[in-house]
Amino acid sequence: MTATATAVLPARALLLDMDGTLVNSDAPVERIWRRWAERHGLDGDEVMKVVHGRQGYASMALLLPNRPIEQNYAENARLLAEETADTEGVVAIPGAREFLASLDGLPHALVTSADVALSTARMAAAGLEQPAVRITAESVGASKPDPEGFLKGAAELGVDPADCVVFEDSGAGIAAGRAAGMRVVGIGPRAGFHRPDVVVRDLTQVRVERTPEGTILLHVSE
């Protein structure tokens, strides 16, 4: 459904994607993946439709289906190093700083396809504090759209998946949240194409309320 002034989602825990959700990293992602596309003779626009939300090796497996997975892992390591070094243009999504501050003391986790180095670099470049619980590329054996990362986040927080709400921007991430049995708040223009439960422009449209019983109430407005 579309976000309205009266949309309220109850939750026990929140699971937050990073790129496109807390951090706008489109500038370096575009630079690095378009260069990669050119090196491999692929159409840059088609590549950009695939790479958001997935780990790099998983994107490569879709784009170069006949290439051995070992090559994808090796090249992904090189791209991660490039992405970690390139933080030009990385900024916080509007409302992200205030949103994270409102979660202080509430169960929440970062669940990102980035590794520790990249997530640390991008959150720092955007001036955002890292959540205490982080599920990164090193934590999982399967990339989004596999639900493993979100299920691990819920387990780490000790919350049933059905009581979690995911914040995501990409098709792969939204699919992962749904596969985990969680409700999904879609962030930004990419999210609207993938039918999350609620879509918002950015995090200025989300207000967090704590109830005495320990439930989180997410007020989503236009």
JSON list of C-alpha atoms in Angstrom, two decimals:
[
{"chain": "A", "resi": 1, "resn": "MET", "atom": "CA", "xyz": [0.00, 0.00, 0.00]},
{"chain": "A", "resi": 2, "resn": "THR", "atom": "CA", "xyz": [1.02, 3.64, -0.28]},
{"chain": "A", "resi": 3, "resn": "ALA", "atom": "CA", "xyz": [2.10, 5.46, 2.87]},
{"chain": "A", "resi": 4, "resn": "THR", "atom": "CA", "xyz": [-0.67, 7.53, 4.46]},
{"chain": "A", "resi": 5, "resn": "ALA", "atom": "CA", "xyz": [-0.85, 9.80, 7.49]},
{"chain": "A", "resi": 6, "resn": "THR", "atom": "CA", "xyz": [-2.56, 7.04, 9.48]},
{"chain": "A", "resi": 7, "resn": "ALA", "atom": "CA", "xyz": [-0.27, 4.06, 8.70]},
{"chain": "A", "resi": 8, "resn": "VAL", "atom": "CA", "xyz": [1.00, 2.50, 11.93]},
{"chain": "A", "resi": 9, "resn": "LEU", "atom": "CA", "xyz": [3.15, -0.65, 12.02]},
{"chain": "A", "resi": 10, "resn": "PRO", "atom": "CA", "xyz": [3.78, -2.42, 15.35]},
{"chain": "A", "resi": 11, "resn": "ALA", "atom": "CA", "xyz": [7.07, -4.27, 15.79]},
{"chain": "A", "resi": 12, "resn": "ARG", "atom": "CA", "xyz": [9.39, -5.73, 18.41]},
{"chain": "A", "resi": 13, "resn": "ALA", "atom": "CA", "xyz": [12.57, -5.07, 16.39]},
{"chain": "A", "resi": 14, "resn": "LEU", "atom": "CA", "xyz": [13.71, -3.21, 13.28]},
{"chain": "A", "resi": 15, "resn": "LEU", "atom": "CA", "xyz": [16.18, -4.54, 10.70]},
{"chain": "A", "resi": 16, "resn": "LEU", "atom": "CA", "xyz": [17.83, -1.85, 8.62]},
{"chain": "A", "resi": 17, "resn": "ASP", "atom": "CA", "xyz": [19.52, -2.12, 5.25]},
{"chain": "A", "resi": 18, "resn": "MET", "atom": "CA", "xyz": [22.31, 0.42, 4.68]},
{"chain": "A", "resi": 19, "resn": "ASP", "atom": "CA", "xyz": [22.80, 1.48, 1.03]},
{"chain": "A", "resi": 20, "resn": "GLY", "atom": "CA", "xyz": [19.75, 3.35, -0.23]},
{"chain": "A", "resi": 21, "resn": "THR", "atom": "CA", "xyz": [18.07, 3.07, 3.17]},
{"chain": "A", "resi": 22, "resn": "LEU", "atom": "CA", "xyz": [20.34, 4.85, 5.66]},
{"chain": "A", "resi": 23, "resn": "VAL", "atom": "CA", "xyz": [23.08, 5.96, 3.27]},
{"chain": "A", "resi": 24, "resn": "ASN", "atom": "CA", "xyz": [22.87, 7.33, -0.26]},
{"chain": "A", "resi": 25, "resn": "SER", "atom": "CA", "xyz": [25.89, 5.69, -1.91]},
{"chain": "A", "resi": 26, "resn": "ASP", "atom": "CA", "xyz": [24.56, 5.78, -5.47]},
{"chain": "A", "resi": 27, "resn": "ALA", "atom": "CA", "xyz": [27.44, 7.96, -6.72]},
{"chain": "A", "resi": 28, "resn": "PRO", "atom": "CA", "xyz": [30.31, 5.52, -6.01]},
{"chain": "A", "resi": 29, "resn": "VAL", "atom": "CA", "xyz": [28.14, 2.49, -6.82]},
{"chain": "A", "resi": 30, "resn": "GLU", "atom": "CA", "xyz": [27.40, 3.95, -10.26]},
{"chain": "A", "resi": 31, "resn": "ARG", "atom": "CA", "xyz": [31.04, 4.86, -10.89]},
{"chain": "A", "resi": 32, "resn": "ILE", "atom": "CA", "xyz": [32.47, 1.51, -9.90]},
{"chain": "A", "resi": 33, "resn": "TRP", "atom": "CA", "xyz": [29.86, -0.79, -11.42]},
{"chain": "A", "resi": 34, "resn": "ARG", "atom": "CA", "xyz": [29.67, 1.11, -14.71]},
{"chain": "A", "resi": 35, "resn": "ARG", "atom": "CA", "xyz": [33.45, 0.77, -15.03]},
{"chain": "A", "resi": 36, "resn": "TRP", "atom": "CA", "xyz": [33.04, -2.93, -14.30]},
{"chain": "A", "resi": 37, "resn": "ALA", "atom": "CA", "xyz": [30.33, -3.19, -16.96]},
{"chain": "A", "resi": 38, "resn": "GLU", "atom": "CA", "xyz": [32.55, -1.51, -19.53]},
{"chain": "A", "resi": 39, "resn": "ARG", "atom": "CA", "xyz": [35.44, -3.87, -18.78]},
{"chain": "A", "resi": 40, "resn": "HIS", "atom": "CA", "xyz": [33.15, -6.84, -19.43]},
{"chain": "A", "resi": 41, "resn": "GLY", "atom": "CA", "xyz": [31.37, -5.43, -22.47]},
{"chain": "A", "resi": 42, "resn": "LEU", "atom": "CA", "xyz": [28.03, -5.18, -20.69]},
{"chain": "A", "resi": 43, "resn": "ASP", "atom": "CA", "xyz": [25.39, -2.46, -20.87]},
{"chain": "A", "resi": 44, "resn": "GLY", "atom": "CA", "xyz": [25.82, -0.19, -17.85]},
{"chain": "A", "resi": 45, "resn": "ASP", "atom": "CA", "xyz": [22.12, 0.56, -17.49]},
{"chain": "A", "resi": 46, "resn": "GLU", "atom": "CA", "xyz": [21.27, -3.15, -17.42]},
{"chain": "A", "resi": 47, "resn": "VAL", "atom": "CA", "xyz": [24.01, -3.81, -14.85]},
{"chain": "A", "resi": 48, "resn": "MET", "atom": "CA", "xyz": [22.66, -1.09, -12.58]},
{"chain": "A", "resi": 49, "resn": "LYS", "atom": "CA", "xyz": [19.24, -2.79, -12.58]},
{"chain": "A", "resi": 50, "resn": "VAL", "atom": "CA", "xyz": [20.84, -5.87, -10.98]},
{"chain": "A", "resi": 51, "resn": "VAL", "atom": "CA", "xyz": [23.50, -4.73, -8.51]},
{"chain": "A", "resi": 52, "resn": "HIS", "atom": "CA", "xyz": [21.48, -2.85, -5.86]},
{"chain": "A", "resi": 53, "resn": "GLY", "atom": "CA", "xyz": [20.94, -4.87, -2.69]},
{"chain": "A", "resi": 54, "resn": "ARG", "atom": "CA", "xyz": [23.03, -7.90, -3.65]},
{"chain": "A", "resi": 55, "resn": "GLN", "atom": "CA", "xyz": [26.57, -8.86, -2.74]},
{"chain": "A", "resi": 56, "resn": "GLY", "atom": "CA", "xyz": [28.85, -8.25, -5.69]},
{"chain": "A", "resi": 57, "resn": "TYR", "atom": "CA", "xyz": [29.59, -11.90, -6.40]},
{"chain": "A", "resi": 58, "resn": "ALA", "atom": "CA", "xyz": [25.84, -12.61, -6.60]},
{"chain": "A", "resi": 59, "resn": "SER", "atom": "CA", "xyz": [25.34, -9.77, -9.09]},
{"chain": "A", "resi": 60, "resn": "MET", "atom": "CA", "xyz": [28.22, -11.09, -11.18]},
{"chain": "A", "resi": 61, "resn": "ALA", "atom": "CA", "xyz": [26.71, -14.58, -11.17]},
{"chain": "A", "resi": 62, "resn": "LEU", "atom": "CA", "xyz": [23.53, -13.15, -12.73]},
{"chain": "A", "resi": 63, "resn": "LEU", "atom": "CA", "xyz": [25.35, -10.94, -15.22]},
{"chain": "A", "resi": 64, "resn": "LEU", "atom": "CA", "xyz": [28.05, -13.46, -16.23]},
{"chain": "A", "resi": 65, "resn": "PRO", "atom": "CA", "xyz": [26.23, -16.78, -15.73]},
{"chain": "A", "resi": 66, "resn": "ASN", "atom": "CA", "xyz": [28.88, -18.94, -17.41]},
{"chain": "A", "resi": 67, "resn": "ARG", "atom": "CA", "xyz": [31.80, -17.67, -15.35]},
{"chain": "A", "resi": 68, "resn": "PRO", "atom": "CA", "xyz": [33.19, -19.83, -12.50]},
{"chain": "A", "resi": 69, "resn": "ILE", "atom": "CA", "xyz": [32.02, -18.63, -9.09]},
{"chain": "A", "resi": 70, "resn": "GLU", "atom": "CA", "xyz": [35.65, -18.50, -7.89]},
{"chain": "A", "resi": 71, "resn": "GLN", "atom": "CA", "xyz": [36.29, -15.67, -10.36]},
{"chain": "A", "resi": 72, "resn": "ASN", "atom": "CA", "xyz": [33.27, -13.81, -9.07]},
{"chain": "A", "resi": 73, "resn": "TYR", "atom": "CA", "xyz": [34.50, -14.08, -5.48]},
{"chain": "A", "resi": 74, "resn": "ALA", "atom": "CA", "xyz": [37.98, -12.85, -6.48]},
{"chain": "A", "resi": 75, "resn": "GLU", "atom": "CA", "xyz": [36.70, -9.92, -8.50]},
{"chain": "A", "resi": 76, "resn": "ASN", "atom": "CA", "xyz": [34.17, -9.04, -5.82]},
{"chain": "A", "resi": 77, "resn": "ALA", "atom": "CA", "xyz": [37.02, -8.70, -3.30]},
{"chain": "A", "resi": 78, "resn": "ARG", "atom": "CA", "xyz": [38.71, -6.18, -5.62]},
{"chain": "A", "resi": 79, "resn": "LEU", "atom": "CA", "xyz": [35.47, -4.23, -6.11]},
{"chain": "A", "resi": 80, "resn": "LEU", "atom": "CA", "xyz": [34.84, -4.12, -2.37]},
{"chain": "A", "resi": 81, "resn": "ALA", "atom": "CA", "xyz": [38.26, -2.55, -1.90]},
{"chain": "A", "resi": 82, "resn": "GLU", "atom": "CA", "xyz": [37.43, 0.04, -4.59]},
{"chain": "A", "resi": 83, "resn": "GLU", "atom": "CA", "xyz": [34.09, 0.81, -3.00]},
{"chain": "A", "resi": 84, "resn": "THR", "atom": "CA", "xyz": [35.59, 1.14, 0.47]},
{"chain": "A", "resi": 85, "resn": "ALA", "atom": "CA", "xyz": [38.15, 3.64, -0.81]},
{"chain": "A", "resi": 86, "resn": "ASP", "atom": "CA", "xyz": [35.61, 5.70, -2.77]},
{"chain": "A", "resi": 87, "resn": "THR", "atom": "CA", "xyz": [33.30, 7.61, -0.44]},
{"chain": "A", "resi": 88, "resn": "GLU", "atom": "CA", "xyz": [32.94, 10.74, -2.58]},
{"chain": "A", "resi": 89, "resn": "GLY", "atom": "CA", "xyz": [29.28, 11.67, -2.71]},
{"chain": "A", "resi": 90, "resn": "VAL", "atom": "CA", "xyz": [28.23, 9.34, 0.11]},
{"chain": "A", "resi": 91, "resn": "VAL", "atom": "CA", "xyz": [25.66, 11.14, 2.28]},
{"chain": "A", "resi": 92, "resn": "ALA", "atom": "CA", "xyz": [22.98, 10.24, 4.81]},
{"chain": "A", "resi": 93, "resn": "ILE", "atom": "CA", "xyz": [19.44, 9.60, 3.58]},
{"chain": "A", "resi": 94, "resn": "PRO", "atom": "CA", "xyz": [17.27, 12.51, 4.82]},
{"chain": "A", "resi": 95, "resn": "GLY", "atom": "CA", "xyz": [16.08, 11.78, 8.34]},
{"chain": "A", "resi": 96, "resn": "ALA", "atom": "CA", "xyz": [18.51, 8.89, 8.90]},
{"chain": "A", "resi": 97, "resn": "ARG", "atom": "CA", "xyz": [20.44, 10.52, 11.73]},
{"chain": "A", "resi": 98, "resn": "GLU", "atom": "CA", "xyz": [17.31, 11.40, 13.67]},
{"chain": "A", "resi": 99, "resn": "PHE", "atom": "CA", "xyz": [15.74, 8.02, 12.95]},
{"chain": "A", "resi": 100, "resn": "LEU", "atom": "CA", "xyz": [18.75, 6.13, 14.30]},
{"chain": "A", "resi": 101, "resn": "ALA", "atom": "CA", "xyz": [18.84, 8.37, 17.38]},
{"chain": "A", "resi": 102, "resn": "SER", "atom": "CA", "xyz": [15.17, 7.53, 18.04]},
{"chain": "A", "resi": 103, "resn": "LEU", "atom": "CA", "xyz": [16.09, 3.82, 18.13]},
{"chain": "A", "resi": 104, "resn": "ASP", "atom": "CA", "xyz": [18.50, 4.20, 21.04]},
{"chain": "A", "resi": 105, "resn": "GLY", "atom": "CA", "xyz": [17.69, 1.45, 23.53]},
{"chain": "A", "resi": 106, "resn": "LEU", "atom": "CA", "xyz": [15.30, -0.32, 21.15]},
{"chain": "A", "resi": 107, "resn": "PRO", "atom": "CA", "xyz": [16.08, -3.66, 19.43]},
{"chain": "A", "resi": 108, "resn": "HIS", "atom": "CA", "xyz": [17.47, -2.95, 15.96]},
{"chain": "A", "resi": 109, "resn": "ALA", "atom": "CA", "xyz": [20.22, -4.18, 13.69]},
{"chain": "A", "resi": 110, "resn": "LEU", "atom": "CA", "xyz": [22.02, -3.28, 10.48]},
{"chain": "A", "resi": 111, "resn": "VAL", "atom": "CA", "xyz": [21.60, -6.00, 7.84]},
{"chain": "A", "resi": 112, "resn": "THR", "atom": "CA", "xyz": [23.73, -5.13, 4.83]},
{"chain": "A", "resi": 113, "resn": "SER", "atom": "CA", "xyz": [25.26, -6.82, 1.80]},
{"chain": "A", "resi": 114, "resn": "ALA", "atom": "CA", "xyz": [28.40, -4.74, 2.42]},
{"chain": "A", "resi": 115, "resn": "ASP", "atom": "CA", "xyz": [31.29, -6.21, 4.38]},
{"chain": "A", "resi": 116, "resn": "VAL", "atom": "CA", "xyz": [32.56, -4.74, 7.65]},
{"chain": "A", "resi": 117, "resn": "ALA", "atom": "CA", "xyz": [35.10, -2.44, 6.00]},
{"chain": "A", "resi": 118, "resn": "LEU", "atom": "CA", "xyz": [32.67, -1.03, 3.45]},
{"chain": "A", "resi": 119, "resn": "SER", "atom": "CA", "xyz": [29.79, -0.58, 5.88]},
{"chain": "A", "resi": 120, "resn": "THR", "atom": "CA", "xyz": [32.10, 1.14, 8.37]},
{"chain": "A", "resi": 121, "resn": "ALA", "atom": "CA", "xyz": [33.47, 3.48, 5.69]},
{"chain": "A", "resi": 122, "resn": "ARG", "atom": "CA", "xyz": [30.08, 4.44, 4.30]},
{"chain": "A", "resi": 123, "resn": "MET", "atom": "CA", "xyz": [28.36, 4.96, 7.66]},
{"chain": "A", "resi": 124, "resn": "ALA", "atom": "CA", "xyz": [31.29, 7.14, 8.76]},
{"chain": "A", "resi": 125, "resn": "ALA", "atom": "CA", "xyz": [31.25, 9.12, 5.50]},
{"chain": "A", "resi": 126, "resn": "ALA", "atom": "CA", "xyz": [27.53, 9.77, 6.01]},
{"chain": "A", "resi": 127, "resn": "GLY", "atom": "CA", "xyz": [28.12, 10.80, 9.65]},
{"chain": "A", "resi": 128, "resn": "LEU", "atom": "CA", "xyz": [25.94, 8.02, 11.04]},
{"chain": "A", "resi": 129, "resn": "GLU", "atom": "CA", "xyz": [26.43, 5.90, 14.15]},
{"chain": "A", "resi": 130, "resn": "GLN", "atom": "CA", "xyz": [26.65, 2.14, 13.59]},
{"chain": "A", "resi": 131, "resn": "PRO", "atom": "CA", "xyz": [23.98, 0.05, 15.33]},
{"chain": "A", "resi": 132, "resn": "ALA", "atom": "CA", "xyz": [25.44, -2.25, 17.99]},
{"chain": "A", "resi": 133, "resn": "VAL", "atom": "CA", "xyz": [24.17, -5.33, 16.14]},
{"chain": "A", "resi": 134, "resn": "ARG", "atom": "CA", "xyz": [25.42, -5.69, 12.58]},
{"chain": "A", "resi": 135, "resn": "ILE", "atom": "CA", "xyz": [24.89, -8.49, 10.07]},
{"chain": "A", "resi": 136, "resn": "THR", "atom": "CA", "xyz": [27.36, -7.96, 7.22]},
{"chain": "A", "resi": 137, "resn": "ALA", "atom": "CA", "xyz": [28.55, -9.94, 4.20]},
{"chain": "A", "resi": 138, "resn": "GLU", "atom": "CA", "xyz": [30.90, -11.91, 6.44]},
{"chain": "A", "resi": 139, "resn": "SER", "atom": "CA", "xyz": [27.96, -13.05, 8.58]},
{"chain": "A", "resi": 140, "resn": "VAL", "atom": "CA", "xyz": [26.05, -14.95, 5.88]},
{"chain": "A", "resi": 141, "resn": "GLY", "atom": "CA", "xyz": [26.57, -17.67, 3.31]},
{"chain": "A", "resi": 142, "resn": "ALA", "atom": "CA", "xyz": [23.93, -16.39, 0.89]},
{"chain": "A", "resi": 143, "resn": "SER", "atom": "CA", "xyz": [23.27, -12.91, -0.49]},
{"chain": "A", "resi": 144, "resn": "LYS", "atom": "CA", "xyz": [19.95, -11.13, -0.56]},
{"chain": "A", "resi": 145, "resn": "PRO", "atom": "CA", "xyz": [17.32, -12.00, -1.91]},
{"chain": "A", "resi": 146, "resn": "ASP", "atom": "CA", "xyz": [18.03, -14.99, 0.35]},
{"chain": "A", "resi": 147, "resn": "PRO", "atom": "CA", "xyz": [16.48, -14.21, 3.77]},
{"chain": "A", "resi": 148, "resn": "GLU", "atom": "CA", "xyz": [19.49, -15.50, 5.77]},
{"chain": "A", "resi": 149, "resn": "GLY", "atom": "CA", "xyz": [20.73, -12.05, 6.79]},
{"chain": "A", "resi": 150, "resn": "PHE", "atom": "CA", "xyz": [17.38, -10.87, 8.12]},
{"chain": "A", "resi": 151, "resn": "LEU", "atom": "CA", "xyz": [16.74, -14.15, 9.91]},
{"chain": "A", "resi": 152, "resn": "LYS", "atom": "CA", "xyz": [20.18, -13.88, 11.55]},
{"chain": "A", "resi": 153, "resn": "GLY", "atom": "CA", "xyz": [19.41, -10.32, 12.59]},
{"chain": "A", "resi": 154, "resn": "ALA", "atom": "CA", "xyz": [16.17, -11.40, 14.23]},
{"chain": "A", "resi": 155, "resn": "ALA", "atom": "CA", "xyz": [17.92, -14.29, 15.98]},
{"chain": "A", "resi": 156, "resn": "GLU", "atom": "CA", "xyz": [20.70, -12.01, 17.22]},
{"chain": "A", "resi": 157, "resn": "LEU", "atom": "CA", "xyz": [18.10, -9.69, 18.71]},
{"chain": "A", "resi": 158, "resn": "GLY", "atom": "CA", "xyz": [16.07, -12.59, 20.13]},
{"chain": "A", "resi": 159, "resn": "VAL", "atom": "CA", "xyz": [12.91, -11.55, 18.31]},
{"chain": "A", "resi": 160, "resn": "ASP", "atom": "CA", "xyz": [10.54, -13.70, 16.26]},
{"chain": "A", "resi": 161, "resn": "PRO", "atom": "CA", "xyz": [10.82, -12.86, 12.53]},
{"chain": "A", "resi": 162, "resn": "ALA", "atom": "CA", "xyz": [7.10, -12.10, 12.35]},
{"chain": "A", "resi": 163, "resn": "ASP", "atom": "CA", "xyz": [7.64, -9.33, 14.92]},
{"chain": "A", "resi": 164, "resn": "CYS", "atom": "CA", "xyz": [10.35, -7.62, 12.87]},
{"chain": "A", "resi": 165, "resn": "VAL", "atom": "CA", "xyz": [9.99, -4.81, 10.35]},
{"chain": "A", "resi": 166, "resn": "VAL", "atom": "CA", "xyz": [12.59, -4.48, 7.59]},
{"chain": "A", "resi": 167, "resn": "PHE", "atom": "CA", "xyz": [13.66, -1.15, 6.05]},
{"chain": "A", "resi": 168, "resn": "GLU", "atom": "CA", "xyz": [14.87, -1.64, 2.46]},
{"chain": "A", "resi": 169, "resn": "ASP", "atom": "CA", "xyz": [15.24, 0.13, -0.88]},
{"chain": "A", "resi": 170, "resn": "SER", "atom": "CA", "xyz": [16.09, -2.63, -3.38]},
{"chain": "A", "resi": 171, "resn": "GLY", "atom": "CA", "xyz": [14.15, -5.42, -5.03]},
{"chain": "A", "resi": 172, "resn": "ALA", "atom": "CA", "xyz": [16.57, -8.02, -3.70]},
{"chain": "A", "resi": 173, "resn": "GLY", "atom": "CA", "xyz": [16.31, -6.67, -0.17]},
{"chain": "A", "resi": 174, "resn": "ILE", "atom": "CA", "xyz": [12.52, -6.39, -0.20]},
{"chain": "A", "resi": 175, "resn": "ALA", "atom": "CA", "xyz": [12.29, -9.97, -1.50]},
{"chain": "A", "resi": 176, "resn": "ALA", "atom": "CA", "xyz": [14.63, -11.11, 1.29]},
{"chain": "A", "resi": 177, "resn": "GLY", "atom": "CA", "xyz": [12.52, -9.42, 3.95]},
{"chain": "A", "resi": 178, "resn": "ARG", "atom": "CA", "xyz": [9.35, -11.00, 2.61]},
{"chain": "A", "resi": 179, "resn": "ALA", "atom": "CA", "xyz": [11.00, -14.42, 2.41]},
{"chain": "A", "resi": 180, "resn": "ALA", "atom": "CA", "xyz": [11.97, -14.03, 6.07]},
{"chain": "A", "resi": 181, "resn": "GLY", "atom": "CA", "xyz": [8.30, -13.56, 6.96]},
{"chain": "A", "resi": 182, "resn": "MET", "atom": "CA", "xyz": [8.74, -9.90, 7.86]},
{"chain": "A", "resi": 183, "resn": "ARG", "atom": "CA", "xyz": [6.89, -6.73, 6.94]},
{"chain": "A", "resi": 184, "resn": "VAL", "atom": "CA", "xyz": [8.85, -4.28, 4.80]},
{"chain": "A", "resi": 185, "resn": "VAL", "atom": "CA", "xyz": [9.02, -0.49, 4.72]},
{"chain": "A", "resi": 186, "resn": "GLY", "atom": "CA", "xyz": [10.34, 0.55, 1.30]},
{"chain": "A", "resi": 187, "resn": "ILE", "atom": "CA", "xyz": [12.61, 3.58, 1.17]},
{"chain": "A", "resi": 188, "resn": "GLY", "atom": "CA", "xyz": [12.90, 5.77, -1.92]},
{"chain": "A", "resi": 189, "resn": "PRO", "atom": "CA", "xyz": [11.94, 5.50, -5.59]},
{"chain": "A", "resi": 190, "resn": "ARG", "atom": "CA", "xyz": [13.48, 2.07, -6.26]},
{"chain": "A", "resi": 191, "resn": "ALA", "atom": "CA", "xyz": [11.40, 0.47, -3.52]},
{"chain": "A", "resi": 192, "resn": "GLY", "atom": "CA", "xyz": [8.04, 1.35, -5.01]},
{"chain": "A", "resi": 193, "resn": "PHE", "atom": "CA", "xyz": [8.55, -1.01, -7.94]},
{"chain": "A", "resi": 194, "resn": "HIS", "atom": "CA", "xyz": [8.80, -4.04, -5.62]},
{"chain": "A", "resi": 195, "resn": "ARG", "atom": "CA", "xyz": [5.59, -3.78, -3.58]},
{"chain": "A", "resi": 196, "resn": "PRO", "atom": "CA", "xyz": [6.76, -3.44, 0.03]},
{"chain": "A", "resi": 197, "resn": "ASP", "atom": "CA", "xyz": [4.05, -3.09, 2.66]},
{"chain": "A", "resi": 198, "resn": "VAL", "atom": "CA", "xyz": [4.60, 0.67, 2.92]},
{"chain": "A", "resi": 199, "resn": "VAL", "atom": "CA", "xyz": [6.62, 3.07, 0.75]},
{"chain": "A", "resi": 200, "resn": "VAL", "atom": "CA", "xyz": [8.15, 6.35, 1.93]},
{"chain": "A", "resi": 201, "resn": "ARG", "atom": "CA", "xyz": [10.28, 8.92, 0.17]},
{"chain": "A", "resi": 202, "resn": "ASP", "atom": "CA", "xyz": [12.87, 8.92, 2.97]},
{"chain": "A", "resi": 203, "resn": "LEU", "atom": "CA", "xyz": [13.19, 8.52, 6.73]},
{"chain": "A", "resi": 204, "resn": "THR", "atom": "CA", "xyz": [11.74, 11.94, 7.52]},
{"chain": "A", "resi": 205, "resn": "GLN", "atom": "CA", "xyz": [8.37, 10.23, 6.95]},
{"chain": "A", "resi": 206, "resn": "VAL", "atom": "CA", "xyz": [8.85, 7.69, 9.74]},
{"chain": "A", "resi": 207, "resn": "ARG", "atom": "CA", "xyz": [8.35, 8.41, 13.46]},
{"chain": "A", "resi": 208, "resn": "VAL", "atom": "CA", "xyz": [9.19, 5.86, 16.17]},
{"chain": "A", "resi": 209, "resn": "GLU", "atom": "CA", "xyz": [7.01, 5.55, 19.28]},
{"chain": "A", "resi": 210, "resn": "ARG", "atom": "CA", "xyz": [7.94, 3.36, 22.27]},
{"chain": "A", "resi": 211, "resn": "THR", "atom": "CA", "xyz": [5.09, 1.81, 24.21]},
{"chain": "A", "resi": 212, "resn": "PRO", "atom": "CA", "xyz": [5.32, 0.91, 27.91]},
{"chain": "A", "resi": 213, "resn": "GLU", "atom": "CA", "xyz": [4.90, -2.76, 26.94]},
{"chain": "A", "resi": 214, "resn": "GLY", "atom": "CA", "xyz": [8.06, -2.67, 24.82]},
{"chain": "A", "resi": 215, "resn": "THR", "atom": "CA", "xyz": [6.37, -2.59, 21.42]},
{"chain": "A", "resi": 216, "resn": "ILE", "atom": "CA", "xyz": [7.68, -0.24, 18.75]},
{"chain": "A", "resi": 217, "resn": "LEU", "atom": "CA", "xyz": [5.02, 1.68, 16.83]},
{"chain": "A", "resi": 218, "resn": "LEU", "atom": "CA", "xyz": [6.14, 3.02, 13.45]},
{"chain": "A", "resi": 219, "resn": "HIS", "atom": "CA", "xyz": [4.10, 6.01, 12.33]},
{"chain": "A", "resi": 220, "resn": "VAL", "atom": "CA", "xyz": [4.45, 6.40, 8.59]},
{"chain": "A", "resi": 221, "resn": "SER", "atom": "CA", "xyz": [3.24, 9.62, 6.97]},
{"chain": "A", "resi": 222, "resn": "GLU", "atom": "CA", "xyz": [3.31, 11.31, 3.61]}
]
